[in-house]
């Protein structure tokens, strides 16, 4: 099965994806992690995108579209991807459908993690010390939250129309949220 998980920065997408991957033998495709790796490895792409990411803006649809196609087109991952952080806007949501169709696949469930800005600030300030991400300052976290809110509404409507959307309360503990998500996946 292919799963999409989205939510604002600090909602727990990465943590939950990681747990789901282990439980259901899937592969986590985190566009944020892939982009951060490009920066860390100082590739041409990394040099191009580092200021965009550090300022809390979105990287171009074309760049992230190319990154995810590499995975969708790879038979190893066929029907076992969890899209963590993609799509972020309607263009990307439509592109994901197009790519999955191209490689004879589909999305089975879309999970939206809902959390308040207060919780996000708290989680990001905790994560800052652990992961040392350059985009985890409070100022940039708020900017990323606003970017998320500005773009995500049409994505939510898009997946509601296809009856794939499940909203998960992201305020609970990691285990509580994971139990809820696992139940939803098992119910597919
Ligand atoms: P994340 O790890 O999902 O919080 O993403 C970190 C940063 O990577 C975001 O703030 C964006 O700058 C960039 N990014 C990740 N995924 C995407 C995407 N699907 N589209 C555009 N930019 C992205």
mmCIF file of C-alpha atoms and ligand atoms in Angstrom:
data_model
loop_
_atom_site.group_PDB
_atom_site.id
_atom_site.type_symbol
_atom_site.label_atom_id
_atom_site.label_comp_id
_atom_site.label_asym_id
_atom_site.label_seq_id
_atom_site.Cartn_x
_atom_site.Cartn_y
_atom_site.Cartn_z
ATOM 1 C CA UNK A 1 0.000 0.000 0.000
ATOM 2 C CA UNK A 2 1.059 3.603 -0.554
ATOM 3 C CA UNK A 3 0.399 6.150 2.169
ATOM 4 C CA UNK A 4 0.534 9.935 2.249
ATOM 5 C CA UNK A 5 1.129 11.620 5.594
ATOM 6 C CA UNK A 6 1.055 15.347 6.027
ATOM 7 C CA UNK A 7 0.735 17.996 8.681
ATOM 8 C CA UNK A 8 2.479 21.176 9.788
ATOM 9 C CA UNK A 9 6.167 21.198 10.769
ATOM 10 C CA UNK A 10 6.610 19.463 14.111
ATOM 11 C CA UNK A 11 3.334 17.540 13.773
ATOM 12 C CA UNK A 12 5.169 14.229 14.040
ATOM 13 C CA UNK A 13 5.113 13.138 10.392
ATOM 14 C CA UNK A 14 8.684 11.859 10.519
ATOM 15 C CA UNK A 15 8.289 10.074 13.856
ATOM 16 C CA UNK A 16 5.026 8.410 12.855
ATOM 17 C CA UNK A 17 6.272 7.464 9.384
ATOM 18 C CA UNK A 18 9.257 5.819 10.963
ATOM 19 C CA UNK A 19 7.047 3.669 13.176
ATOM 20 C CA UNK A 20 4.643 2.767 10.376
ATOM 21 C CA UNK A 21 7.511 1.788 8.104
ATOM 22 C CA UNK A 22 8.702 -0.787 10.617
ATOM 23 C CA UNK A 23 5.253 -2.126 11.404
ATOM 24 C CA UNK A 24 3.989 -2.482 7.828
ATOM 25 C CA UNK A 25 7.290 -3.035 5.958
ATOM 26 C CA UNK A 26 7.069 0.173 3.962
ATOM 27 C CA UNK A 27 9.676 2.641 2.771
ATOM 28 C CA UNK A 28 9.696 6.196 4.131
ATOM 29 C CA UNK A 29 10.091 8.822 1.442
ATOM 30 C CA UNK A 30 10.732 12.070 3.291
ATOM 31 C CA UNK A 31 11.312 14.866 0.802
ATOM 32 C CA UNK A 32 12.633 17.086 3.614
ATOM 33 C CA UNK A 33 15.224 14.446 4.620
ATOM 34 C CA UNK A 34 16.253 13.905 0.991
ATOM 35 C CA UNK A 35 16.695 17.645 0.503
ATOM 36 C CA UNK A 36 18.670 18.012 3.748
ATOM 37 C CA UNK A 37 20.963 15.210 2.572
ATOM 38 C CA UNK A 38 21.651 17.104 -0.660
ATOM 39 C CA UNK A 39 22.682 20.118 1.440
ATOM 40 C CA UNK A 40 24.823 18.021 3.767
ATOM 41 C CA UNK A 41 26.593 16.376 0.812
ATOM 42 C CA UNK A 42 27.110 19.826 -0.717
ATOM 43 C CA UNK A 43 25.787 18.711 -4.127
ATOM 44 C CA UNK A 44 24.866 21.223 -6.825
ATOM 45 C CA UNK A 45 21.238 20.759 -5.889
ATOM 46 C CA UNK A 46 22.107 21.198 -2.209
ATOM 47 C CA UNK A 47 23.822 24.519 -2.899
ATOM 48 C CA UNK A 48 20.817 25.689 -4.856
ATOM 49 C CA UNK A 49 18.238 24.870 -2.186
ATOM 50 C CA UNK A 50 19.987 25.549 1.118
ATOM 51 C CA UNK A 51 18.889 29.170 1.487
ATOM 52 C CA UNK A 52 15.316 28.287 0.458
ATOM 53 C CA UNK A 53 15.083 25.642 3.177
ATOM 54 C CA UNK A 54 16.835 27.734 5.802
ATOM 55 C CA UNK A 55 14.348 30.534 5.221
ATOM 56 C CA UNK A 56 11.370 28.205 5.577
ATOM 57 C CA UNK A 57 10.179 28.441 1.974
ATOM 58 C CA UNK A 58 9.181 25.618 -0.335
ATOM 59 C CA UNK A 59 11.613 24.182 -2.844
ATOM 60 C CA UNK A 60 10.304 24.192 -6.431
ATOM 61 C CA UNK A 61 7.674 21.642 -7.432
ATOM 62 C CA UNK A 62 9.946 20.471 -10.241
ATOM 63 C CA UNK A 63 12.869 19.648 -7.932
ATOM 64 C CA UNK A 64 10.804 17.648 -5.451
ATOM 65 C CA UNK A 65 8.800 16.055 -8.292
ATOM 66 C CA UNK A 66 12.009 14.708 -9.816
ATOM 67 C CA UNK A 67 13.169 13.385 -6.453
ATOM 68 C CA UNK A 68 10.001 11.412 -5.779
ATOM 69 C CA UNK A 69 9.798 9.993 -9.308
ATOM 70 C CA UNK A 70 13.105 8.209 -8.705
ATOM 71 C CA UNK A 71 11.436 6.253 -5.913
ATOM 72 C CA UNK A 72 8.033 5.721 -7.495
ATOM 73 C CA UNK A 73 9.652 4.348 -10.648
ATOM 74 C CA UNK A 74 11.834 1.918 -8.678
ATOM 75 C CA UNK A 75 10.287 -1.555 -8.447
ATOM 76 C CA UNK A 76 11.826 -2.169 -5.015
ATOM 77 C CA UNK A 77 9.461 0.386 -3.557
ATOM 78 C CA UNK A 78 6.426 -0.448 -5.669
ATOM 79 C CA UNK A 79 3.268 -0.226 -3.577
ATOM 80 C CA UNK A 80 5.164 0.296 -0.333
ATOM 81 C CA UNK A 81 5.915 3.972 -0.061
ATOM 82 C CA UNK A 82 4.959 6.392 2.650
ATOM 83 C CA UNK A 83 5.122 9.942 1.378
ATOM 84 C CA UNK A 84 6.271 12.082 4.284
ATOM 85 C CA UNK A 85 6.147 15.779 3.406
ATOM 86 C CA UNK A 86 4.872 15.389 -0.146
ATOM 87 C CA UNK A 87 2.525 16.766 -1.471
ATOM 88 C CA UNK A 88 2.712 20.253 0.026
ATOM 89 C CA UNK A 89 0.417 22.015 -2.471
ATOM 90 C CA UNK A 90 -2.232 21.185 -5.060
ATOM 91 C CA UNK A 91 0.221 21.038 -7.974
ATOM 92 C CA UNK A 92 2.214 18.421 -6.088
ATOM 93 C CA UNK A 93 -0.920 16.461 -5.145
ATOM 94 C CA UNK A 94 -1.921 16.266 -8.804
ATOM 95 C CA UNK A 95 1.636 15.418 -9.804
ATOM 96 C CA UNK A 96 1.699 12.567 -7.296
ATOM 97 C CA UNK A 97 -1.480 11.101 -8.792
ATOM 98 C CA UNK A 98 -0.031 11.445 -12.280
ATOM 99 C CA UNK A 99 3.233 9.731 -11.323
ATOM 100 C CA UNK A 100 1.529 6.908 -9.460
ATOM 101 C CA UNK A 101 -0.731 6.296 -12.439
ATOM 102 C CA UNK A 102 2.273 6.310 -14.772
ATOM 103 C CA UNK A 103 3.819 3.476 -12.739
ATOM 104 C CA UNK A 104 0.520 1.602 -12.181
ATOM 105 C CA UNK A 105 0.123 2.511 -8.552
ATOM 106 C CA UNK A 106 -2.261 4.426 -6.325
ATOM 107 C CA UNK A 107 -2.618 6.024 -2.912
ATOM 108 C CA UNK A 108 -4.479 3.888 -0.400
ATOM 109 C CA UNK A 109 -4.835 6.326 2.476
ATOM 110 C CA UNK A 110 -4.014 9.955 3.287
ATOM 111 C CA UNK A 111 -3.304 10.821 6.911
ATOM 112 C CA UNK A 112 -3.501 14.405 8.072
ATOM 113 C CA UNK A 113 -1.930 15.115 11.463
ATOM 114 C CA UNK A 114 -3.647 18.017 13.189
ATOM 115 C CA UNK A 115 -1.774 20.037 15.808
ATOM 116 C CA UNK A 116 -1.967 23.559 17.163
ATOM 117 C CA UNK A 117 0.706 26.202 16.675
ATOM 118 C CA UNK A 118 1.431 26.112 20.428
ATOM 119 C CA UNK A 119 2.275 22.411 20.293
ATOM 120 C CA UNK A 120 4.384 22.934 17.194
ATOM 121 C CA UNK A 121 6.467 25.619 18.899
ATOM 122 C CA UNK A 122 7.023 23.349 21.885
ATOM 123 C CA UNK A 123 7.990 20.293 19.807
ATOM 124 C CA UNK A 124 10.260 22.234 17.506
ATOM 125 C CA UNK A 125 12.123 23.838 20.375
ATOM 126 C CA UNK A 126 12.697 20.322 21.814
ATOM 127 C CA UNK A 127 13.761 18.954 18.413
ATOM 128 C CA UNK A 128 16.150 21.842 17.831
ATOM 129 C CA UNK A 129 18.502 20.585 20.521
ATOM 130 C CA UNK A 130 18.317 16.988 19.317
ATOM 131 C CA UNK A 131 18.509 17.268 15.528
ATOM 132 C CA UNK A 132 20.228 20.644 15.127
ATOM 133 C CA UNK A 133 18.197 21.490 12.030
ATOM 134 C CA UNK A 134 18.998 24.934 10.678
ATOM 135 C CA UNK A 135 15.313 25.613 9.954
ATOM 136 C CA UNK A 136 14.110 24.830 13.491
ATOM 137 C CA UNK A 137 14.409 28.290 15.035
ATOM 138 C CA UNK A 138 11.087 29.566 16.390
ATOM 139 C CA UNK A 139 10.947 32.328 13.781
ATOM 140 C CA UNK A 140 11.479 29.944 10.848
ATOM 141 C CA UNK A 141 9.177 27.333 12.381
ATOM 142 C CA UNK A 142 6.363 29.899 12.417
ATOM 143 C CA UNK A 143 7.180 30.822 8.826
ATOM 144 C CA UNK A 144 7.017 27.143 7.838
ATOM 145 C CA UNK A 145 3.696 26.801 9.634
ATOM 146 C CA UNK A 146 2.312 29.789 7.704
ATOM 147 C CA UNK A 147 3.675 28.362 4.414
ATOM 148 C CA UNK A 148 1.963 25.079 5.243
ATOM 149 C CA UNK A 149 -1.368 26.733 6.049
ATOM 150 C CA UNK A 150 -1.206 28.881 2.908
ATOM 151 C CA UNK A 151 -0.834 25.893 0.609
ATOM 152 C CA UNK A 152 -2.549 22.935 2.205
ATOM 153 C CA UNK A 153 -6.278 23.766 2.011
ATOM 154 C CA UNK A 154 -6.710 22.704 -1.649
ATOM 155 C CA UNK A 155 -4.716 19.540 -0.930
ATOM 156 C CA UNK A 156 -7.136 18.640 1.869
ATOM 157 C CA UNK A 157 -10.134 19.266 -0.416
ATOM 158 C CA UNK A 158 -8.502 17.236 -3.188
ATOM 159 C CA UNK A 159 -8.119 14.153 -0.990
ATOM 160 C CA UNK A 160 -11.522 14.623 0.629
ATOM 161 C CA UNK A 161 -13.075 14.403 -2.821
ATOM 162 C CA UNK A 162 -11.409 11.071 -3.459
ATOM 163 C CA UNK A 163 -12.469 9.803 -0.016
ATOM 164 C CA UNK A 164 -8.917 9.020 1.039
ATOM 165 C CA UNK A 165 -8.484 11.560 3.820
ATOM 166 C CA UNK A 166 -8.317 10.577 7.482
ATOM 167 C CA UNK A 167 -7.687 13.268 10.066
ATOM 168 C CA UNK A 168 -5.610 12.169 13.055
ATOM 169 C CA UNK A 169 -5.392 14.129 16.298
ATOM 170 C CA UNK A 170 -1.673 14.844 16.557
ATOM 171 C CA UNK A 171 -1.799 16.271 20.084
ATOM 172 C CA UNK A 172 -1.487 12.948 21.920
ATOM 173 C CA UNK A 173 1.577 10.910 22.818
ATOM 174 C CA UNK A 174 3.629 9.184 20.120
ATOM 175 C CA UNK A 175 2.115 5.818 21.118
ATOM 176 C CA UNK A 176 -1.471 7.083 21.167
ATOM 177 C CA UNK A 177 -1.093 8.643 17.727
ATOM 178 C CA UNK A 178 0.601 5.537 16.401
ATOM 179 C CA UNK A 179 -2.215 3.304 17.687
ATOM 180 C CA UNK A 180 -4.763 5.437 15.923
ATOM 181 C CA UNK A 181 -2.801 5.453 12.669
ATOM 182 C CA UNK A 182 -2.158 1.702 12.815
ATOM 183 C CA UNK A 183 -5.878 1.069 13.265
ATOM 184 C CA UNK A 184 -6.681 3.214 10.248
ATOM 185 C CA UNK A 185 -4.122 1.420 8.092
ATOM 186 C CA UNK A 186 -5.285 -2.008 9.209
ATOM 187 C CA UNK A 187 -8.813 -0.976 8.290
ATOM 188 C CA UNK A 188 -7.987 -0.305 4.630
HETATM 189 P P1 LIG B 1 10.198 18.766 6.347
HETATM 190 O O1 LIG B 1 11.345 17.887 6.743
HETATM 191 O O2 LIG B 1 9.068 17.989 5.727
HETATM 192 O O3 LIG B 1 9.749 19.657 7.470
HETATM 193 O O4 LIG B 1 10.741 19.734 5.192
HETATM 194 C C1 LIG B 1 11.792 20.643 5.432
HETATM 195 C C2 LIG B 1 11.874 21.657 4.309
HETATM 196 O O5 LIG B 1 12.181 20.988 3.079
HETATM 197 C C3 LIG B 1 10.596 22.423 4.030
HETATM 198 O O6 LIG B 1 10.445 23.553 4.866
HETATM 199 C C4 LIG B 1 10.813 22.837 2.565
HETATM 200 O O7 LIG B 1 11.737 23.902 2.459
HETATM 201 C C5 LIG B 1 11.488 21.604 1.994
HETATM 202 N N1 LIG B 1 10.495 20.626 1.475
HETATM 203 C C6 LIG B 1 10.230 19.389 1.969
HETATM 204 N N2 LIG B 1 9.264 18.781 1.261
HETATM 205 C C7 LIG B 1 8.914 19.650 0.293
HETATM 206 C C8 LIG B 1 7.956 19.623 -0.750
HETATM 207 N N3 LIG B 1 7.139 18.565 -0.928
HETATM 208 N N4 LIG B 1 7.864 20.710 -1.557
HETATM 209 C C9 LIG B 1 8.673 21.782 -1.400
HETATM 210 N N5 LIG B 1 9.577 21.887 -0.427
HETATM 211 C C10 LIG B 1 9.708 20.829 0.421
#
